[in-house]
Amino acid sequence: MSKTFKLFTFHGQGSTFDIANIAFKDITISQLYKNKFKDYCLAKECYQPQVISLLSNLKYQDLLLQFDDKSKKDLSNSAIIGHSLGELQFLSCNKLIGIEDLMDISSKRNDLMIEQMNIYKDDHDITGDDWISSYSLLISPKILKTSPNYIEDVLIPKLNNSTGKCSLTLSLHNTKNSIVLTGLTSDFEVLFKDDKLNDKSILKKIKLPNNSQIAFHNKKFLSHIEEPLNDYIYKKLVKNKHSHIEHLDIPVFNSYSNKLNYKVSDAMEDFTKSSFNTIPFYKNNITLKKYINDNDYVLERFDLGPSTVLTSILNKNGLK
């Protein structure tokens, strides 16, 4: 008889939703949100990372309270997967930090990224407000039919080899033909013109909202956040008297290493590295599907968070 594998999924920064429509099933969580966090959330923008982390974590707590006693105890065959910021939930789901610390780390990560963006802007004498852009691109099926690994073998090397010349980087590889690039607005103009004249690989492009002006998951801008972010997280573990804990009760599937991590130190390192490197989510989903099939598991997926964006990505990748 196949065993059930519970997968708790958490989406990341950037997904939009209506904070006013947030609701919880359990009265305890509903009252906690209403009395402690609701006014704070309503006063913030939905894309702010601490709000997303808070609501996602409350959704997780709300879910656990819906489980029967057997399900609550049987989390041995389970894992956490997060899309970018969502990966940070492994610390709170494993009770290594509290919800306020989760919010603090989310904010600190964002602050460190903004700091690095401002340094780059000052160093390069850049003016204007819309200097950084994020585009969601749909790669042509015709290109992928003749060159199935076009994104990995052609596009990524083209961007990586242009360090110092082009600021663009593959930030997210969400599905087989859906990606997100970030970088200087001016470099996108060059990319689109070049693609139109040569590969003609871009079937559709959508400019994403980027009020924070952060080049998310772009190491050409953000590589220096690694050490201070690691230090900040470790101090939170020390504060909670959990810095000695080595193993996770609920493992996390880390995007950067593309594997399940059971060690706290490995999961922390992968999370900080993924904060300024490409999130290969499509590849992650393939690896996780293989793990589930190899172990003869039946997947039971719980999508947690205020947005349904991640649900759509997971379904398109067949992780259902």
mmCIF file of C-alpha atoms in Angstrom:
data_model
loop_
_atom_site.group_PDB
_atom_site.id
_atom_site.type_symbol
_atom_site.label_atom_id
_atom_site.label_comp_id
_atom_site.label_asym_id
_atom_site.label_seq_id
_atom_site.Cartn_x
_atom_site.Cartn_y
_atom_site.Cartn_z
ATOM 1 C CA MET A 1 0.000 0.000 0.000
ATOM 2 C CA SER A 2 1.375 3.394 -1.000
ATOM 3 C CA LYS A 3 2.215 5.901 1.705
ATOM 4 C CA THR A 4 1.010 9.492 1.664
ATOM 5 C CA PHE A 5 3.570 12.232 1.147
ATOM 6 C CA LYS A 6 2.402 15.598 2.473
ATOM 7 C CA LEU A 7 3.844 18.591 0.623
ATOM 8 C CA PHE A 8 3.390 22.051 2.133
ATOM 9 C CA THR A 9 3.929 24.739 -0.497
ATOM 10 C CA PHE A 10 4.581 28.432 0.152
ATOM 11 C CA HIS A 11 4.662 31.148 -2.479
ATOM 12 C CA GLY A 12 7.104 34.023 -2.602
ATOM 13 C CA GLN A 13 7.334 37.758 -2.838
ATOM 14 C CA GLY A 14 5.616 39.438 -5.758
ATOM 15 C CA SER A 15 2.269 37.672 -5.954
ATOM 16 C CA THR A 16 -0.649 40.053 -5.616
ATOM 17 C CA PHE A 17 -3.811 39.369 -3.622
ATOM 18 C CA ASP A 18 -6.533 41.191 -1.716
ATOM 19 C CA ILE A 19 -5.605 41.417 1.954
ATOM 20 C CA ALA A 20 -9.194 42.315 2.831
ATOM 21 C CA ASN A 21 -10.340 38.829 1.732
ATOM 22 C CA ILE A 22 -7.965 36.892 3.996
ATOM 23 C CA ALA A 23 -9.837 34.394 6.188
ATOM 24 C CA PHE A 24 -9.036 31.402 8.404
ATOM 25 C CA LYS A 25 -11.071 28.342 9.354
ATOM 26 C CA ASP A 26 -9.955 27.861 12.966
ATOM 27 C CA ILE A 27 -11.328 30.338 15.515
ATOM 28 C CA THR A 28 -7.984 30.484 17.354
ATOM 29 C CA ILE A 29 -6.082 31.597 14.256
ATOM 30 C CA SER A 30 -8.902 33.921 13.204
ATOM 31 C CA GLN A 31 -8.799 35.680 16.556
ATOM 32 C CA LEU A 32 -5.004 35.838 16.551
ATOM 33 C CA TYR A 33 -5.033 37.476 13.141
ATOM 34 C CA LYS A 34 -7.875 39.858 13.995
ATOM 35 C CA ASN A 35 -6.481 40.969 17.353
ATOM 36 C CA LYS A 36 -2.761 41.100 16.566
ATOM 37 C CA PHE A 37 -2.040 41.324 12.846
ATOM 38 C CA LYS A 38 -5.054 42.430 10.774
ATOM 39 C CA ASP A 39 -4.645 46.191 11.197
ATOM 40 C CA TYR A 40 -0.925 45.888 10.491
ATOM 41 C CA CYS A 41 -1.564 43.928 7.278
ATOM 42 C CA LEU A 42 -4.295 46.265 6.047
ATOM 43 C CA ALA A 43 -1.915 49.200 6.478
ATOM 44 C CA LYS A 44 0.752 47.520 4.335
ATOM 45 C CA GLU A 45 1.074 46.668 0.667
ATOM 46 C CA CYS A 46 0.365 43.029 -0.187
ATOM 47 C CA TYR A 47 3.739 42.545 -1.878
ATOM 48 C CA GLN A 48 5.704 43.407 1.263
ATOM 49 C CA PRO A 49 7.632 40.291 2.296
ATOM 50 C CA GLN A 50 6.825 40.300 6.007
ATOM 51 C CA VAL A 51 3.098 40.361 5.211
ATOM 52 C CA ILE A 52 3.402 37.433 2.800
ATOM 53 C CA SER A 53 5.447 35.397 5.299
ATOM 54 C CA LEU A 54 3.010 36.156 8.119
ATOM 55 C CA LEU A 55 -0.110 35.196 6.185
ATOM 56 C CA SER A 56 1.490 32.065 4.738
ATOM 57 C CA ASN A 57 2.521 30.924 8.206
ATOM 58 C CA LEU A 58 -0.915 31.585 9.664
ATOM 59 C CA LYS A 59 -2.399 29.532 6.805
ATOM 60 C CA TYR A 60 -0.047 26.686 7.759
ATOM 61 C CA GLN A 61 -1.033 26.859 11.433
ATOM 62 C CA ASP A 62 -4.690 27.018 10.434
ATOM 63 C CA LEU A 63 -4.262 23.904 8.287
ATOM 64 C CA LEU A 64 -2.631 21.882 11.066
ATOM 65 C CA LEU A 65 -5.538 22.640 13.350
ATOM 66 C CA GLN A 66 -7.866 21.057 10.736
ATOM 67 C CA PHE A 67 -5.949 17.754 10.835
ATOM 68 C CA ASP A 68 -7.142 14.875 12.973
ATOM 69 C CA ASP A 69 -4.868 13.606 15.755
ATOM 70 C CA LYS A 70 -3.331 10.891 13.561
ATOM 71 C CA SER A 71 -2.450 13.355 10.772
ATOM 72 C CA LYS A 72 -0.963 15.838 13.253
ATOM 73 C CA LYS A 73 1.388 13.195 14.587
ATOM 74 C CA ASP A 74 2.220 11.655 11.216
ATOM 75 C CA LEU A 75 4.374 14.281 9.507
ATOM 76 C CA SER A 76 7.249 11.852 8.984
ATOM 77 C CA ASN A 77 6.597 11.625 5.236
ATOM 78 C CA SER A 78 6.278 15.309 4.500
ATOM 79 C CA ALA A 79 8.268 18.245 3.197
ATOM 80 C CA ILE A 80 8.187 21.984 2.626
ATOM 81 C CA ILE A 81 8.783 23.633 -0.730
ATOM 82 C CA GLY A 82 8.813 27.371 -1.166
ATOM 83 C CA HIS A 83 8.933 29.611 -4.192
ATOM 84 C CA SER A 84 11.765 32.047 -3.359
ATOM 85 C CA LEU A 85 10.831 33.753 -0.039
ATOM 86 C CA GLY A 86 8.431 30.905 0.734
ATOM 87 C CA GLU A 87 11.396 28.617 1.387
ATOM 88 C CA LEU A 88 12.098 30.533 4.608
ATOM 89 C CA GLN A 89 9.019 28.920 6.177
ATOM 90 C CA PHE A 90 11.121 25.845 7.013
ATOM 91 C CA LEU A 91 12.406 27.655 10.115
ATOM 92 C CA SER A 92 8.973 28.427 11.561
ATOM 93 C CA CYS A 93 7.327 25.157 10.473
ATOM 94 C CA ASN A 94 10.081 23.341 12.378
ATOM 95 C CA LYS A 95 9.469 25.614 15.405
ATOM 96 C CA LEU A 96 12.987 27.050 15.323
ATOM 97 C CA ILE A 97 11.737 30.653 15.286
ATOM 98 C CA GLY A 98 8.492 32.431 16.085
ATOM 99 C CA ILE A 99 6.230 34.255 13.656
ATOM 100 C CA GLU A 100 7.607 37.709 14.558
ATOM 101 C CA ASP A 101 11.153 36.512 13.838
ATOM 102 C CA LEU A 102 9.956 35.073 10.533
ATOM 103 C CA MET A 103 8.619 38.504 9.640
ATOM 104 C CA ASP A 104 11.835 40.194 10.774
ATOM 105 C CA ILE A 105 14.023 37.937 8.605
ATOM 106 C CA SER A 106 11.730 38.510 5.615
ATOM 107 C CA SER A 107 12.048 42.272 6.071
ATOM 108 C CA LYS A 108 15.813 42.111 6.629
ATOM 109 C CA ARG A 109 16.300 40.103 3.437
ATOM 110 C CA ASN A 110 14.327 42.725 1.541
ATOM 111 C CA ASP A 111 16.266 45.594 3.160
ATOM 112 C CA LEU A 112 19.597 43.987 2.253
ATOM 113 C CA MET A 113 18.502 43.642 -1.367
ATOM 114 C CA ILE A 114 17.370 47.277 -1.528
ATOM 115 C CA GLU A 115 20.671 48.359 0.007
ATOM 116 C CA GLN A 116 22.622 46.547 -2.699
ATOM 117 C CA MET A 117 20.416 48.002 -5.428
ATOM 118 C CA ASN A 118 21.045 51.524 -4.108
ATOM 119 C CA ILE A 119 24.799 50.906 -4.013
ATOM 120 C CA TYR A 120 24.720 49.775 -7.648
ATOM 121 C CA LYS A 121 22.595 52.759 -8.638
ATOM 122 C CA ASP A 122 24.952 55.222 -6.945
ATOM 123 C CA ASP A 123 28.097 53.564 -8.280
ATOM 124 C CA HIS A 124 26.792 53.737 -11.854
ATOM 125 C CA ASP A 125 25.255 57.240 -11.572
ATOM 126 C CA ILE A 126 21.837 55.944 -12.588
ATOM 127 C CA THR A 127 18.900 58.330 -12.386
ATOM 128 C CA GLY A 128 15.184 57.789 -12.740
ATOM 129 C CA ASP A 129 12.666 55.599 -10.930
ATOM 130 C CA ASP A 130 11.932 52.751 -13.358
ATOM 131 C CA TRP A 131 15.548 51.706 -13.877
ATOM 132 C CA ILE A 132 15.042 48.030 -12.963
ATOM 133 C CA SER A 133 12.523 45.795 -14.719
ATOM 134 C CA SER A 134 11.190 42.264 -14.368
ATOM 135 C CA TYR A 135 9.647 40.491 -17.335
ATOM 136 C CA SER A 136 7.758 37.228 -17.518
ATOM 137 C CA LEU A 137 8.585 35.588 -20.843
ATOM 138 C CA LEU A 138 6.922 32.727 -22.669
ATOM 139 C CA ILE A 139 9.426 30.882 -24.849
ATOM 140 C CA SER A 140 8.152 29.779 -28.253
ATOM 141 C CA PRO A 141 7.098 26.096 -28.474
ATOM 142 C CA LYS A 142 8.681 26.004 -31.951
ATOM 143 C CA ILE A 143 12.065 26.889 -30.453
ATOM 144 C CA LEU A 144 11.696 24.308 -27.682
ATOM 145 C CA LYS A 145 10.635 21.654 -30.198
ATOM 146 C CA THR A 146 13.826 22.027 -32.207
ATOM 147 C CA SER A 147 15.974 22.881 -29.181
ATOM 148 C CA PRO A 148 14.356 21.390 -26.010
ATOM 149 C CA ASN A 149 17.093 22.782 -23.758
ATOM 150 C CA TYR A 150 17.137 26.242 -25.331
ATOM 151 C CA ILE A 151 16.733 28.020 -21.969
ATOM 152 C CA GLU A 152 19.573 26.106 -20.301
ATOM 153 C CA ASP A 153 21.910 25.726 -23.293
ATOM 154 C CA VAL A 154 21.414 29.001 -25.157
ATOM 155 C CA LEU A 155 19.652 31.706 -23.154
ATOM 156 C CA ILE A 156 21.288 31.258 -19.739
ATOM 157 C CA PRO A 157 24.876 31.050 -21.106
ATOM 158 C CA LYS A 158 24.171 34.113 -23.261
ATOM 159 C CA LEU A 159 23.151 36.093 -20.163
ATOM 160 C CA ASN A 160 25.832 34.690 -17.848
ATOM 161 C CA ASN A 161 28.659 35.239 -20.312
ATOM 162 C CA SER A 162 27.715 38.875 -20.650
ATOM 163 C CA THR A 163 28.640 39.804 -17.061
ATOM 164 C CA GLY A 164 29.867 43.378 -17.138
ATOM 165 C CA LYS A 165 28.099 44.014 -20.444
ATOM 166 C CA CYS A 166 24.507 42.969 -19.780
ATOM 167 C CA SER A 167 22.770 43.074 -16.395
ATOM 168 C CA LEU A 168 20.009 40.597 -17.217
ATOM 169 C CA THR A 169 19.733 37.271 -15.418
ATOM 170 C CA LEU A 170 17.292 34.384 -15.432
ATOM 171 C CA SER A 171 15.599 34.893 -12.053
ATOM 172 C CA LEU A 172 12.878 32.248 -12.182
ATOM 173 C CA HIS A 173 12.415 29.205 -14.391
ATOM 174 C CA ASN A 174 8.840 28.406 -13.422
ATOM 175 C CA THR A 175 7.604 25.950 -16.074
ATOM 176 C CA LYS A 176 9.039 24.356 -19.194
ATOM 177 C CA ASN A 177 8.563 27.508 -21.279
ATOM 178 C CA SER A 178 7.796 30.195 -18.665
ATOM 179 C CA ILE A 179 10.652 32.243 -17.195
ATOM 180 C CA VAL A 180 11.284 35.566 -15.475
ATOM 181 C CA LEU A 181 14.251 37.819 -16.221
ATOM 182 C CA THR A 182 15.398 40.796 -14.150
ATOM 183 C CA GLY A 183 17.887 43.565 -14.767
ATOM 184 C CA LEU A 184 18.334 47.070 -16.111
ATOM 185 C CA THR A 185 15.375 48.361 -18.097
ATOM 186 C CA SER A 186 17.712 49.541 -20.842
ATOM 187 C CA ASP A 187 19.173 46.040 -21.298
ATOM 188 C CA PHE A 188 15.714 44.578 -21.910
ATOM 189 C CA GLU A 189 15.333 46.873 -24.890
ATOM 190 C CA VAL A 190 18.548 45.428 -26.344
ATOM 191 C CA LEU A 191 17.488 41.828 -25.618
ATOM 192 C CA PHE A 192 14.072 42.186 -27.240
ATOM 193 C CA LYS A 193 15.531 43.820 -30.337
ATOM 194 C CA ASP A 194 18.200 41.112 -30.658
ATOM 195 C CA ASP A 195 15.681 38.286 -30.203
ATOM 196 C CA LYS A 196 13.372 39.773 -32.814
ATOM 197 C CA LEU A 197 16.225 39.872 -35.333
ATOM 198 C CA ASN A 198 17.748 36.475 -34.505
ATOM 199 C CA ASP A 199 16.313 33.597 -32.409
ATOM 200 C CA LYS A 200 12.706 34.825 -32.266
ATOM 201 C CA SER A 201 12.369 32.762 -29.107
ATOM 202 C CA ILE A 202 10.119 35.115 -27.123
ATOM 203 C CA LEU A 203 6.492 34.292 -27.885
ATOM 204 C CA LYS A 204 5.039 36.619 -25.245
ATOM 205 C CA LYS A 205 6.391 39.121 -22.745
ATOM 206 C CA ILE A 206 4.699 40.707 -19.718
ATOM 207 C CA LYS A 207 6.278 43.439 -17.639
ATOM 208 C CA LEU A 208 5.762 42.558 -13.972
ATOM 209 C CA PRO A 209 5.090 45.084 -11.195
ATOM 210 C CA ASN A 210 8.342 45.927 -9.402
ATOM 211 C CA ASN A 211 7.665 48.803 -7.031
ATOM 212 C CA SER A 212 10.650 47.868 -4.887
ATOM 213 C CA GLN A 213 13.040 48.170 -7.857
ATOM 214 C CA ILE A 214 14.894 44.995 -6.848
ATOM 215 C CA ALA A 215 16.554 42.770 -9.438
ATOM 216 C CA PHE A 216 15.284 39.622 -7.736
ATOM 217 C CA HIS A 217 17.549 36.560 -7.885
ATOM 218 C CA ASN A 218 20.137 38.455 -9.907
ATOM 219 C CA LYS A 219 23.649 37.794 -8.626
ATOM 220 C CA LYS A 220 25.024 40.653 -10.718
ATOM 221 C CA PHE A 221 23.380 42.961 -8.186
ATOM 222 C CA LEU A 222 22.706 40.947 -5.020
ATOM 223 C CA SER A 223 25.590 38.552 -4.311
ATOM 224 C CA HIS A 224 26.759 40.561 -1.288
ATOM 225 C CA ILE A 225 23.618 39.864 0.740
ATOM 226 C CA GLU A 226 24.712 36.309 1.562
ATOM 227 C CA GLU A 227 26.915 36.877 4.628
ATOM 228 C CA PRO A 228 24.765 39.474 6.446
ATOM 229 C CA LEU A 229 21.598 37.467 5.779
ATOM 230 C CA ASN A 230 23.191 34.289 7.142
ATOM 231 C CA ASP A 231 24.380 36.166 10.230
ATOM 232 C CA TYR A 232 20.955 37.670 10.847
ATOM 233 C CA ILE A 233 19.206 34.295 10.634
ATOM 234 C CA TYR A 234 21.761 32.668 12.939
ATOM 235 C CA LYS A 235 21.244 35.397 15.543
ATOM 236 C CA LYS A 236 17.533 34.655 15.465
ATOM 237 C CA LEU A 237 18.253 30.970 16.130
ATOM 238 C CA VAL A 238 20.505 31.963 19.043
ATOM 239 C CA LYS A 239 17.790 34.231 20.425
ATOM 240 C CA ASN A 240 15.336 31.321 20.333
ATOM 241 C CA LYS A 241 17.946 28.971 21.878
ATOM 242 C CA HIS A 242 17.854 26.720 18.827
ATOM 243 C CA SER A 243 21.296 27.357 17.308
ATOM 244 C CA HIS A 244 22.450 23.915 18.491
ATOM 245 C CA ILE A 245 19.739 22.020 16.611
ATOM 246 C CA GLU A 246 21.117 20.217 13.553
ATOM 247 C CA HIS A 247 18.223 18.269 12.029
ATOM 248 C CA LEU A 248 14.842 19.300 10.655
ATOM 249 C CA ASP A 249 11.763 17.317 11.647
ATOM 250 C CA ILE A 250 10.124 18.448 8.404
ATOM 251 C CA PRO A 251 12.688 18.662 5.589
ATOM 252 C CA VAL A 252 12.702 21.451 3.056
ATOM 253 C CA PHE A 253 13.209 21.088 -0.671
ATOM 254 C CA ASN A 254 15.790 23.763 -1.421
ATOM 255 C CA SER A 255 15.782 25.325 -4.877
ATOM 256 C CA TYR A 256 19.485 26.133 -4.979
ATOM 257 C CA SER A 257 20.755 22.587 -4.331
ATOM 258 C CA ASN A 258 17.713 20.974 -5.976
ATOM 259 C CA LYS A 259 17.293 18.451 -3.177
ATOM 260 C CA LEU A 260 15.566 17.701 0.107
ATOM 261 C CA ASN A 261 17.566 19.083 3.019
ATOM 262 C CA TYR A 262 17.292 17.572 6.476
ATOM 263 C CA LYS A 263 20.051 19.655 8.108
ATOM 264 C CA VAL A 264 19.393 23.152 9.438
ATOM 265 C CA SER A 265 22.793 24.510 8.355
ATOM 266 C CA ASP A 266 22.439 23.198 4.785
ATOM 267 C CA ALA A 267 18.900 24.547 4.462
ATOM 268 C CA MET A 268 19.987 27.966 5.756
ATOM 269 C CA GLU A 269 22.910 28.155 3.348
ATOM 270 C CA ASP A 270 20.750 27.124 0.405
ATOM 271 C CA PHE A 271 18.075 29.679 1.275
ATOM 272 C CA THR A 272 20.558 32.555 1.376
ATOM 273 C CA LYS A 273 22.210 31.432 -1.878
ATOM 274 C CA SER A 274 18.852 31.101 -3.605
ATOM 275 C CA SER A 275 18.087 34.698 -2.591
ATOM 276 C CA PHE A 276 20.554 35.978 -5.190
ATOM 277 C CA ASN A 277 20.666 33.102 -7.667
ATOM 278 C CA THR A 278 18.240 31.662 -10.206
ATOM 279 C CA ILE A 279 15.281 29.715 -8.821
ATOM 280 C CA PRO A 280 15.107 26.620 -11.105
ATOM 281 C CA PHE A 281 11.556 25.771 -10.008
ATOM 282 C CA TYR A 282 10.747 23.705 -13.082
ATOM 283 C CA LYS A 283 13.813 21.536 -12.458
ATOM 284 C CA ASN A 284 12.955 21.363 -8.741
ATOM 285 C CA ASN A 285 9.491 20.029 -9.539
ATOM 286 C CA ILE A 286 10.915 17.339 -11.833
ATOM 287 C CA THR A 287 13.333 16.204 -9.103
ATOM 288 C CA LEU A 288 10.616 16.156 -6.459
ATOM 289 C CA LYS A 289 8.231 14.202 -8.710
ATOM 290 C CA LYS A 290 10.958 11.595 -9.231
ATOM 291 C CA TYR A 291 11.536 11.337 -5.466
ATOM 292 C CA ILE A 292 7.812 10.810 -4.870
ATOM 293 C CA ASN A 293 7.548 8.163 -7.611
ATOM 294 C CA ASP A 294 10.748 6.354 -6.574
ATOM 295 C CA ASN A 295 9.440 6.005 -3.009
ATOM 296 C CA ASP A 296 5.969 4.928 -4.180
ATOM 297 C CA TYR A 297 4.329 7.853 -2.394
ATOM 298 C CA VAL A 298 0.880 9.298 -3.047
ATOM 299 C CA LEU A 299 1.176 13.076 -3.096
ATOM 300 C CA GLU A 300 -1.074 15.148 -0.846
ATOM 301 C CA ARG A 301 -0.359 18.805 -1.590
ATOM 302 C CA PHE A 302 -1.298 21.764 0.589
ATOM 303 C CA ASP A 303 -0.879 25.167 -1.061
ATOM 304 C CA LEU A 304 -0.475 27.747 1.683
ATOM 305 C CA GLY A 305 -0.510 31.473 1.291
ATOM 306 C CA PRO A 306 -2.790 34.278 0.253
ATOM 307 C CA SER A 307 -2.245 33.870 -3.510
ATOM 308 C CA THR A 308 -3.028 31.113 -6.028
ATOM 309 C CA VAL A 309 -0.100 31.878 -8.356
ATOM 310 C CA LEU A 310 2.033 29.013 -7.053
ATOM 311 C CA THR A 311 -0.890 26.586 -7.383
ATOM 312 C CA SER A 312 -1.020 27.273 -11.113
ATOM 313 C CA ILE A 313 2.747 26.779 -11.540
ATOM 314 C CA LEU A 314 2.752 23.478 -9.639
ATOM 315 C CA ASN A 315 -0.211 22.170 -11.651
ATOM 316 C CA LYS A 316 1.441 23.084 -14.951
ATOM 317 C CA ASN A 317 4.547 21.187 -13.852
ATOM 318 C CA GLY A 318 2.468 18.098 -13.070
ATOM 319 C CA LEU A 319 3.220 18.091 -9.343
ATOM 320 C CA LYS A 320 -0.314 17.154 -8.329
#
